Amino acid sequence: MQLNDYPEVLTVKDIQTILGIGQSKAYGIARSGDFHTIRIGTMIKIPKHTFIQWLNGSRN
């Protein structure tokens, strides 16, 4: 699956799959504060564009 095929709002599971890492590591990255996340109850959602910026080394 290509990054463009993912929805505009990612889940931690999506990040886990994209990066090829374990669940606890994916949650650690999502909680790191390195990119914008949205909490809905216990769920963590990540806007895809902010995740892509983080992947590309940009923090804007």
PDB file with one MODEL, atoms N, CA, C and O in Angstrom:
MODEL        1
ATOM      1  N   MET A   1       0.843  -1.177   0.000  1.00  0.00           N
ATOM      2  CA  MET A   1       0.000   0.000   0.000  1.00  0.00           C
ATOM      3  C   MET A   1       0.891   1.245   0.000  1.00  0.00           C
ATOM      4  O   MET A   1       1.834   1.340   0.786  1.00  0.00           O
ATOM      5  N   GLN A   2       0.591   2.178  -0.871  1.00  0.00           N
ATOM      6  CA  GLN A   2       1.332   3.434  -0.972  1.00  0.00           C
ATOM      7  C   GLN A   2       0.819   4.424   0.080  1.00  0.00           C
ATOM      8  O   GLN A   2      -0.330   4.331   0.511  1.00  0.00           O
ATOM      9  N   LEU A   3       1.651   5.347   0.482  1.00  0.00           N
ATOM     10  CA  LEU A   3       1.260   6.363   1.449  1.00  0.00           C
ATOM     11  C   LEU A   3       0.056   7.163   0.957  1.00  0.00           C
ATOM     12  O   LEU A   3      -0.797   7.555   1.753  1.00  0.00           O
ATOM     13  N   ASN A   4      -0.015   7.405  -0.345  1.00  0.00           N
ATOM     14  CA  ASN A   4      -1.155   8.136  -0.908  1.00  0.00           C
ATOM     15  C   ASN A   4      -2.467   7.374  -0.772  1.00  0.00           C
ATOM     16  O   ASN A   4      -3.535   7.983  -0.825  1.00  0.00           O
ATOM     17  N   ASP A   5      -2.412   6.064  -0.598  1.00  0.00           N
ATOM     18  CA  ASP A   5      -3.610   5.237  -0.479  1.00  0.00           C
ATOM     19  C   ASP A   5      -4.244   5.305   0.904  1.00  0.00           C
ATOM     20  O   ASP A   5      -5.396   4.906   1.075  1.00  0.00           O
ATOM     21  N   TYR A   6      -3.510   5.804   1.888  1.00  0.00           N
ATOM     22  CA  TYR A   6      -4.043   5.906   3.245  1.00  0.00           C
ATOM     23  C   TYR A   6      -5.009   7.079   3.345  1.00  0.00           C
ATOM     24  O   TYR A   6      -4.912   8.026   2.564  1.00  0.00           O
ATOM     25  N   PRO A   7      -5.946   7.030   4.304  1.00  0.00           N
ATOM     26  CA  PRO A   7      -6.886   8.150   4.478  1.00  0.00           C
ATOM     27  C   PRO A   7      -6.174   9.401   4.979  1.00  0.00           C
ATOM     28  O   PRO A   7      -5.026   9.331   5.419  1.00  0.00           O
ATOM     29  N   GLU A   8      -6.841  10.525   4.913  1.00  0.00           N
ATOM     30  CA  GLU A   8      -6.277  11.813   5.327  1.00  0.00           C
ATOM     31  C   GLU A   8      -6.005  11.877   6.831  1.00  0.00           C
ATOM     32  O   GLU A   8      -5.199  12.694   7.277  1.00  0.00           O
ATOM     33  N   VAL A   9      -6.658  11.036   7.605  1.00  0.00           N
ATOM     34  CA  VAL A   9      -6.429  10.964   9.052  1.00  0.00           C
ATOM     35  C   VAL A   9      -5.980   9.537   9.367  1.00  0.00           C
ATOM     36  O   VAL A   9      -6.722   8.577   9.158  1.00  0.00           O
ATOM     37  N   LEU A  10      -4.770   9.421   9.866  1.00  0.00           N
ATOM     38  CA  LEU A  10      -4.169   8.122  10.146  1.00  0.00           C
ATOM     39  C   LEU A  10      -4.443   7.672  11.573  1.00  0.00           C
ATOM     40  O   LEU A  10      -4.750   8.477  12.452  1.00  0.00           O
ATOM     41  N   THR A  11      -4.323   6.374  11.777  1.00  0.00           N
ATOM     42  CA  THR A  11      -4.380   5.796  13.118  1.00  0.00           C
ATOM     43  C   THR A  11      -2.968   5.368  13.513  1.00  0.00           C
ATOM     44  O   THR A  11      -2.055   5.365  12.688  1.00  0.00           O
ATOM     45  N   VAL A  12      -2.808   5.015  14.753  1.00  0.00           N
ATOM     46  CA  VAL A  12      -1.509   4.500  15.205  1.00  0.00           C
ATOM     47  C   VAL A  12      -1.195   3.200  14.466  1.00  0.00           C
ATOM     48  O   VAL A  12      -0.037   2.936  14.144  1.00  0.00           O
ATOM     49  N   LYS A  13      -2.199   2.401  14.200  1.00  0.00           N
ATOM     50  CA  LYS A  13      -2.003   1.163  13.434  1.00  0.00           C
ATOM     51  C   LYS A  13      -1.467   1.475  12.037  1.00  0.00           C
ATOM     52  O   LYS A  13      -0.598   0.764  11.533  1.00  0.00           O
ATOM     53  N   ASP A  14      -1.986   2.539  11.410  1.00  0.00           N
ATOM     54  CA  ASP A  14      -1.468   2.948  10.096  1.00  0.00           C
ATOM     55  C   ASP A  14       0.009   3.301  10.189  1.00  0.00           C
ATOM     56  O   ASP A  14       0.809   2.881   9.352  1.00  0.00           O
ATOM     57  N   ILE A  15       0.367   4.066  11.200  1.00  0.00           N
ATOM     58  CA  ILE A  15       1.772   4.463  11.380  1.00  0.00           C
ATOM     59  C   ILE A  15       2.651   3.236  11.616  1.00  0.00           C
ATOM     60  O   ILE A  15       3.768   3.150  11.108  1.00  0.00           O
ATOM     61  N   GLN A  16       2.132   2.302  12.387  1.00  0.00           N
ATOM     62  CA  GLN A  16       2.853   1.058  12.643  1.00  0.00           C
ATOM     63  C   GLN A  16       3.134   0.330  11.330  1.00  0.00           C
ATOM     64  O   GLN A  16       4.247  -0.142  11.102  1.00  0.00           O
ATOM     65  N   THR A  17       2.135   0.243  10.480  1.00  0.00           N
ATOM     66  CA  THR A  17       2.279  -0.441   9.198  1.00  0.00           C
ATOM     67  C   THR A  17       3.217   0.310   8.260  1.00  0.00           C
ATOM     68  O   THR A  17       4.086  -0.294   7.631  1.00  0.00           O
ATOM     69  N   ILE A  18       3.044   1.621   8.165  1.00  0.00           N
ATOM     70  CA  ILE A  18       3.865   2.438   7.265  1.00  0.00           C
ATOM     71  C   ILE A  18       5.342   2.329   7.635  1.00  0.00           C
ATOM     72  O   ILE A  18       6.195   2.176   6.760  1.00  0.00           O
ATOM     73  N   LEU A  19       5.639   2.408   8.918  1.00  0.00           N
ATOM     74  CA  LEU A  19       7.035   2.396   9.365  1.00  0.00           C
ATOM     75  C   LEU A  19       7.597   0.989   9.593  1.00  0.00           C
ATOM     76  O   LEU A  19       8.807   0.813   9.734  1.00  0.00           O
ATOM     77  N   GLY A  20       6.711  -0.006   9.626  1.00  0.00           N
ATOM     78  CA  GLY A  20       7.169  -1.376   9.853  1.00  0.00           C
ATOM     79  C   GLY A  20       7.719  -1.583  11.247  1.00  0.00           C
ATOM     80  O   GLY A  20       8.745  -2.239  11.428  1.00  0.00           O
ATOM     81  N   ILE A  21       7.029  -1.016  12.246  1.00  0.00           N
ATOM     82  CA  ILE A  21       7.477  -1.101  13.636  1.00  0.00           C
ATOM     83  C   ILE A  21       6.395  -1.755  14.485  1.00  0.00           C
ATOM     84  O   ILE A  21       5.282  -1.985  14.013  1.00  0.00           O
ATOM     85  N   GLY A  22       6.719  -2.049  15.720  1.00  0.00           N
ATOM     86  CA  GLY A  22       5.769  -2.655  16.638  1.00  0.00           C
ATOM     87  C   GLY A  22       4.771  -1.647  17.191  1.00  0.00           C
ATOM     88  O   GLY A  22       4.937  -0.436  17.046  1.00  0.00           O
ATOM     89  N   GLN A  23       3.732  -2.176  17.827  1.00  0.00           N
ATOM     90  CA  GLN A  23       2.657  -1.348  18.342  1.00  0.00           C
ATOM     91  C   GLN A  23       3.127  -0.378  19.428  1.00  0.00           C
ATOM     92  O   GLN A  23       2.767   0.798  19.399  1.00  0.00           O
ATOM     93  N   SER A  24       3.919  -0.853  20.374  1.00  0.00           N
ATOM     94  CA  SER A  24       4.354   0.029  21.457  1.00  0.00           C
ATOM     95  C   SER A  24       5.259   1.150  20.934  1.00  0.00           C
ATOM     96  O   SER A  24       5.180   2.281  21.414  1.00  0.00           O
ATOM     97  N   LYS A  25       6.103   0.849  19.970  1.00  0.00           N
ATOM     98  CA  LYS A  25       6.958   1.870  19.361  1.00  0.00           C
ATOM     99  C   LYS A  25       6.111   2.892  18.609  1.00  0.00           C
ATOM    100  O   LYS A  25       6.387   4.090  18.672  1.00  0.00           O
ATOM    101  N   ALA A  26       5.081   2.429  17.897  1.00  0.00           N
ATOM    102  CA  ALA A  26       4.194   3.329  17.162  1.00  0.00           C
ATOM    103  C   ALA A  26       3.457   4.265  18.119  1.00  0.00           C
ATOM    104  O   ALA A  26       3.329   5.458  17.845  1.00  0.00           O
ATOM    105  N   TYR A  27       2.976   3.731  19.230  1.00  0.00           N
ATOM    106  CA  TYR A  27       2.319   4.585  20.225  1.00  0.00           C
ATOM    107  C   TYR A  27       3.315   5.566  20.835  1.00  0.00           C
ATOM    108  O   TYR A  27       2.965   6.717  21.095  1.00  0.00           O
ATOM    109  N   GLY A  28       4.538   5.130  21.063  1.00  0.00           N
ATOM    110  CA  GLY A  28       5.564   6.021  21.593  1.00  0.00           C
ATOM    111  C   GLY A  28       5.841   7.187  20.659  1.00  0.00           C
ATOM    112  O   GLY A  28       5.985   8.324  21.107  1.00  0.00           O
ATOM    113  N   ILE A  29       5.915   6.910  19.369  1.00  0.00           N
ATOM    114  CA  ILE A  29       6.137   7.971  18.387  1.00  0.00           C
ATOM    115  C   ILE A  29       4.944   8.915  18.354  1.00  0.00           C
ATOM    116  O   ILE A  29       5.114  10.133  18.303  1.00  0.00           O
ATOM    117  N   ALA A  30       3.728   8.353  18.384  1.00  0.00           N
ATOM    118  CA  ALA A  30       2.519   9.183  18.349  1.00  0.00           C
ATOM    119  C   ALA A  30       2.416  10.082  19.581  1.00  0.00           C
ATOM    120  O   ALA A  30       1.895  11.194  19.499  1.00  0.00           O
ATOM    121  N   ARG A  31       2.906   9.605  20.706  1.00  0.00           N
ATOM    122  CA  ARG A  31       2.849  10.386  21.952  1.00  0.00           C
ATOM    123  C   ARG A  31       4.056  11.305  22.135  1.00  0.00           C
ATOM    124  O   ARG A  31       4.107  12.067  23.100  1.00  0.00           O
ATOM    125  N   SER A  32       5.012  11.245  21.237  1.00  0.00           N
ATOM    126  CA  SER A  32       6.267  11.981  21.401  1.00  0.00           C
ATOM    127  C   SER A  32       6.115  13.493  21.312  1.00  0.00           C
ATOM    128  O   SER A  32       6.936  14.234  21.852  1.00  0.00           O
ATOM    129  N   GLY A  33       5.059  13.956  20.628  1.00  0.00           N
ATOM    130  CA  GLY A  33       4.892  15.387  20.432  1.00  0.00           C
ATOM    131  C   GLY A  33       5.657  15.913  19.231  1.00  0.00           C
ATOM    132  O   GLY A  33       5.698  17.122  19.000  1.00  0.00           O
ATOM    133  N   ASP A  34       6.267  15.013  18.462  1.00  0.00           N
ATOM    134  CA  ASP A  34       7.031  15.426  17.278  1.00  0.00           C
ATOM    135  C   ASP A  34       6.136  15.872  16.130  1.00  0.00           C
ATOM    136  O   ASP A  34       6.588  16.588  15.236  1.00  0.00           O
ATOM    137  N   PHE A  35       4.873  15.458  16.142  1.00  0.00           N
ATOM    138  CA  PHE A  35       3.905  15.905  15.145  1.00  0.00           C
ATOM    139  C   PHE A  35       2.539  16.000  15.802  1.00  0.00           C
ATOM    140  O   PHE A  35       2.292  15.401  16.849  1.00  0.00           O
ATOM    141  N   HIS A  36       1.662  16.757  15.174  1.00  0.00           N
ATOM    142  CA  HIS A  36       0.328  17.022  15.715  1.00  0.00           C
ATOM    143  C   HIS A  36      -0.514  15.746  15.739  1.00  0.00           C
ATOM    144  O   HIS A  36      -0.574  15.010  14.753  1.00  0.00           O
ATOM    145  N   THR A  37      -1.157  15.498  16.866  1.00  0.00           N
ATOM    146  CA  THR A  37      -2.095  14.390  16.983  1.00  0.00           C
ATOM    147  C   THR A  37      -3.409  14.913  17.542  1.00  0.00           C
ATOM    148  O   THR A  37      -3.463  15.983  18.149  1.00  0.00           O
ATOM    149  N   ILE A  38      -4.451  14.151  17.329  1.00  0.00           N
ATOM    150  CA  ILE A  38      -5.775  14.483  17.842  1.00  0.00           C
ATOM    151  C   ILE A  38      -6.225  13.316  18.703  1.00  0.00           C
ATOM    152  O   ILE A  38      -6.235  12.168  18.258  1.00  0.00           O
ATOM    153  N   ARG A  39      -6.597  13.620  19.941  1.00  0.00           N
ATOM    154  CA  ARG A  39      -7.090  12.570  20.833  1.00  0.00           C
ATOM    155  C   ARG A  39      -8.605  12.622  20.864  1.00  0.00           C
ATOM    156  O   ARG A  39      -9.199  13.679  21.078  1.00  0.00           O
ATOM    157  N   ILE A  40      -9.215  11.483  20.650  1.00  0.00           N
ATOM    158  CA  ILE A  40     -10.660  11.332  20.754  1.00  0.00           C
ATOM    159  C   ILE A  40     -10.884  10.202  21.745  1.00  0.00           C
ATOM    160  O   ILE A  40     -10.831   9.024  21.394  1.00  0.00           O
ATOM    161  N   GLY A  41     -11.137  10.586  22.991  1.00  0.00           N
ATOM    162  CA  GLY A  41     -11.189   9.570  24.039  1.00  0.00           C
ATOM    163  C   GLY A  41      -9.825   8.929  24.169  1.00  0.00           C
ATOM    164  O   GLY A  41      -8.834   9.608  24.435  1.00  0.00           O
ATOM    165  N   THR A  42      -9.773   7.625  23.983  1.00  0.00           N
ATOM    166  CA  THR A  42      -8.495   6.916  24.070  1.00  0.00           C
ATOM    167  C   THR A  42      -7.831   6.750  22.706  1.00  0.00           C
ATOM    168  O   THR A  42      -6.689   6.299  22.622  1.00  0.00           O
ATOM    169  N   MET A  43      -8.545   7.115  21.631  1.00  0.00           N
ATOM    170  CA  MET A  43      -7.980   6.985  20.284  1.00  0.00           C
ATOM    171  C   MET A  43      -7.037   8.146  19.974  1.00  0.00           C
ATOM    172  O   MET A  43      -7.249   9.276  20.413  1.00  0.00           O
ATOM    173  N   ILE A  44      -6.006   7.841  19.218  1.00  0.00           N
ATOM    174  CA  ILE A  44      -5.083   8.864  18.732  1.00  0.00           C
ATOM    175  C   ILE A  44      -5.199   8.892  17.212  1.00  0.00           C
ATOM    176  O   ILE A  44      -5.034   7.867  16.550  1.00  0.00           O
ATOM    177  N   LYS A  45      -5.482  10.062  16.670  1.00  0.00           N
ATOM    178  CA  LYS A  45      -5.579  10.245  15.220  1.00  0.00           C
ATOM    179  C   LYS A  45      -4.498  11.220  14.786  1.00  0.00           C
ATOM    180  O   LYS A  45      -4.176  12.161  15.511  1.00  0.00           O
ATOM    181  N   ILE A  46      -3.941  10.997  13.615  1.00  0.00           N
ATOM    182  CA  ILE A  46      -2.828  11.808  13.118  1.00  0.00           C
ATOM    183  C   ILE A  46      -3.169  12.305  11.714  1.00  0.00           C
ATOM    184  O   ILE A  46      -3.376  11.496  10.809  1.00  0.00           O
ATOM    185  N   PRO A  47      -3.230  13.628  11.519  1.00  0.00           N
ATOM    186  CA  PRO A  47      -3.425  14.132  10.161  1.00  0.00           C
ATOM    187  C   PRO A  47      -2.271  13.668   9.269  1.00  0.00           C
ATOM    188  O   PRO A  47      -1.103  13.841   9.617  1.00  0.00           O
ATOM    189  N   LYS A  48      -2.599  13.088   8.136  1.00  0.00           N
ATOM    190  CA  LYS A  48      -1.574  12.508   7.250  1.00  0.00           C
ATOM    191  C   LYS A  48      -0.540  13.542   6.830  1.00  0.00           C
ATOM    192  O   LYS A  48       0.648  13.229   6.756  1.00  0.00           O
ATOM    193  N   HIS A  49      -0.971  14.769   6.552  1.00  0.00           N
ATOM    194  CA  HIS A  49      -0.004  15.771   6.073  1.00  0.00           C
ATOM    195  C   HIS A  49       1.035  16.099   7.138  1.00  0.00           C
ATOM    196  O   HIS A  49       2.190  16.357   6.801  1.00  0.00           O
ATOM    197  N   THR A  50       0.651  16.097   8.428  1.00  0.00           N
ATOM    198  CA  THR A  50       1.648  16.370   9.466  1.00  0.00           C
ATOM    199  C   THR A  50       2.601  15.192   9.637  1.00  0.00           C
ATOM    200  O   THR A  50       3.785  15.379   9.916  1.00  0.00           O
ATOM    201  N   PHE A  51       2.082  13.982   9.469  1.00  0.00           N
ATOM    202  CA  PHE A  51       2.929  12.799   9.553  1.00  0.00           C
ATOM    203  C   PHE A  51       3.941  12.790   8.409  1.00  0.00           C
ATOM    204  O   PHE A  51       5.113  12.475   8.614  1.00  0.00           O
ATOM    205  N   ILE A  52       3.485  13.135   7.203  1.00  0.00           N
ATOM    206  CA  ILE A  52       4.387  13.179   6.048  1.00  0.00           C
ATOM    207  C   ILE A  52       5.459  14.238   6.250  1.00  0.00           C
ATOM    208  O   ILE A  52       6.622  14.008   5.919  1.00  0.00           O
ATOM    209  N   GLN A  53       5.089  15.391   6.786  1.00  0.00           N
ATOM    210  CA  GLN A  53       6.083  16.432   7.084  1.00  0.00           C
ATOM    211  C   GLN A  53       7.123  15.888   8.055  1.00  0.00           C
ATOM    212  O   GLN A  53       8.319  16.107   7.864  1.00  0.00           O
ATOM    213  N   TRP A  54       6.684  15.183   9.090  1.00  0.00           N
ATOM    214  CA  TRP A  54       7.599  14.597  10.080  1.00  0.00           C
ATOM    215  C   TRP A  54       8.517  13.592   9.399  1.00  0.00           C
ATOM    216  O   TRP A  54       9.721  13.575   9.654  1.00  0.00           O
ATOM    217  N   LEU A  55       7.951  12.752   8.531  1.00  0.00           N
ATOM    218  CA  LEU A  55       8.765  11.767   7.813  1.00  0.00           C
ATOM    219  C   LEU A  55       9.835  12.423   6.961  1.00  0.00           C
ATOM    220  O   LEU A  55      10.936  11.894   6.809  1.00  0.00           O
ATOM    221  N   ASN A  56       9.500  13.586   6.403  1.00  0.00           N
ATOM    222  CA  ASN A  56      10.429  14.313   5.553  1.00  0.00           C
ATOM    223  C   ASN A  56      11.398  15.203   6.346  1.00  0.00           C
ATOM    224  O   ASN A  56      12.222  15.903   5.758  1.00  0.00           O
ATOM    225  N   GLY A  57      11.297  15.172   7.653  1.00  0.00           N
ATOM    226  CA  GLY A  57      12.218  15.920   8.492  1.00  0.00           C
ATOM    227  C   GLY A  57      11.806  17.352   8.779  1.00  0.00           C
ATOM    228  O   GLY A  57      12.599  18.134   9.304  1.00  0.00           O
ATOM    229  N   SER A  58      10.582  17.699   8.442  1.00  0.00           N
ATOM    230  CA  SER A  58      10.086  19.054   8.689  1.00  0.00           C
ATOM    231  C   SER A  58       9.200  19.064   9.931  1.00  0.00           C
ATOM    232  O   SER A  58       8.439  18.123  10.159  1.00  0.00           O
ATOM    233  N   ARG A  59       9.294  20.107  10.721  1.00  0.00           N
ATOM    234  CA  ARG A  59       8.475  20.202  11.926  1.00  0.00           C
ATOM    235  C   ARG A  59       7.448  21.326  11.802  1.00  0.00           C
ATOM    236  O   ARG A  59       6.871  21.724  12.813  1.00  0.00           O
ATOM    237  N   ASN A  60       7.201  21.845  10.617  1.00  0.00           N
ATOM    238  CA  ASN A  60       6.252  22.942  10.411  1.00  0.00           C
ATOM    239  C   ASN A  60       4.873  22.429  10.178  1.00  0.00           C
ATOM    240  O   ASN A  60       3.947  23.216   9.985  1.00  0.00           O
TER     241      ASN A  60
ENDMDL
END
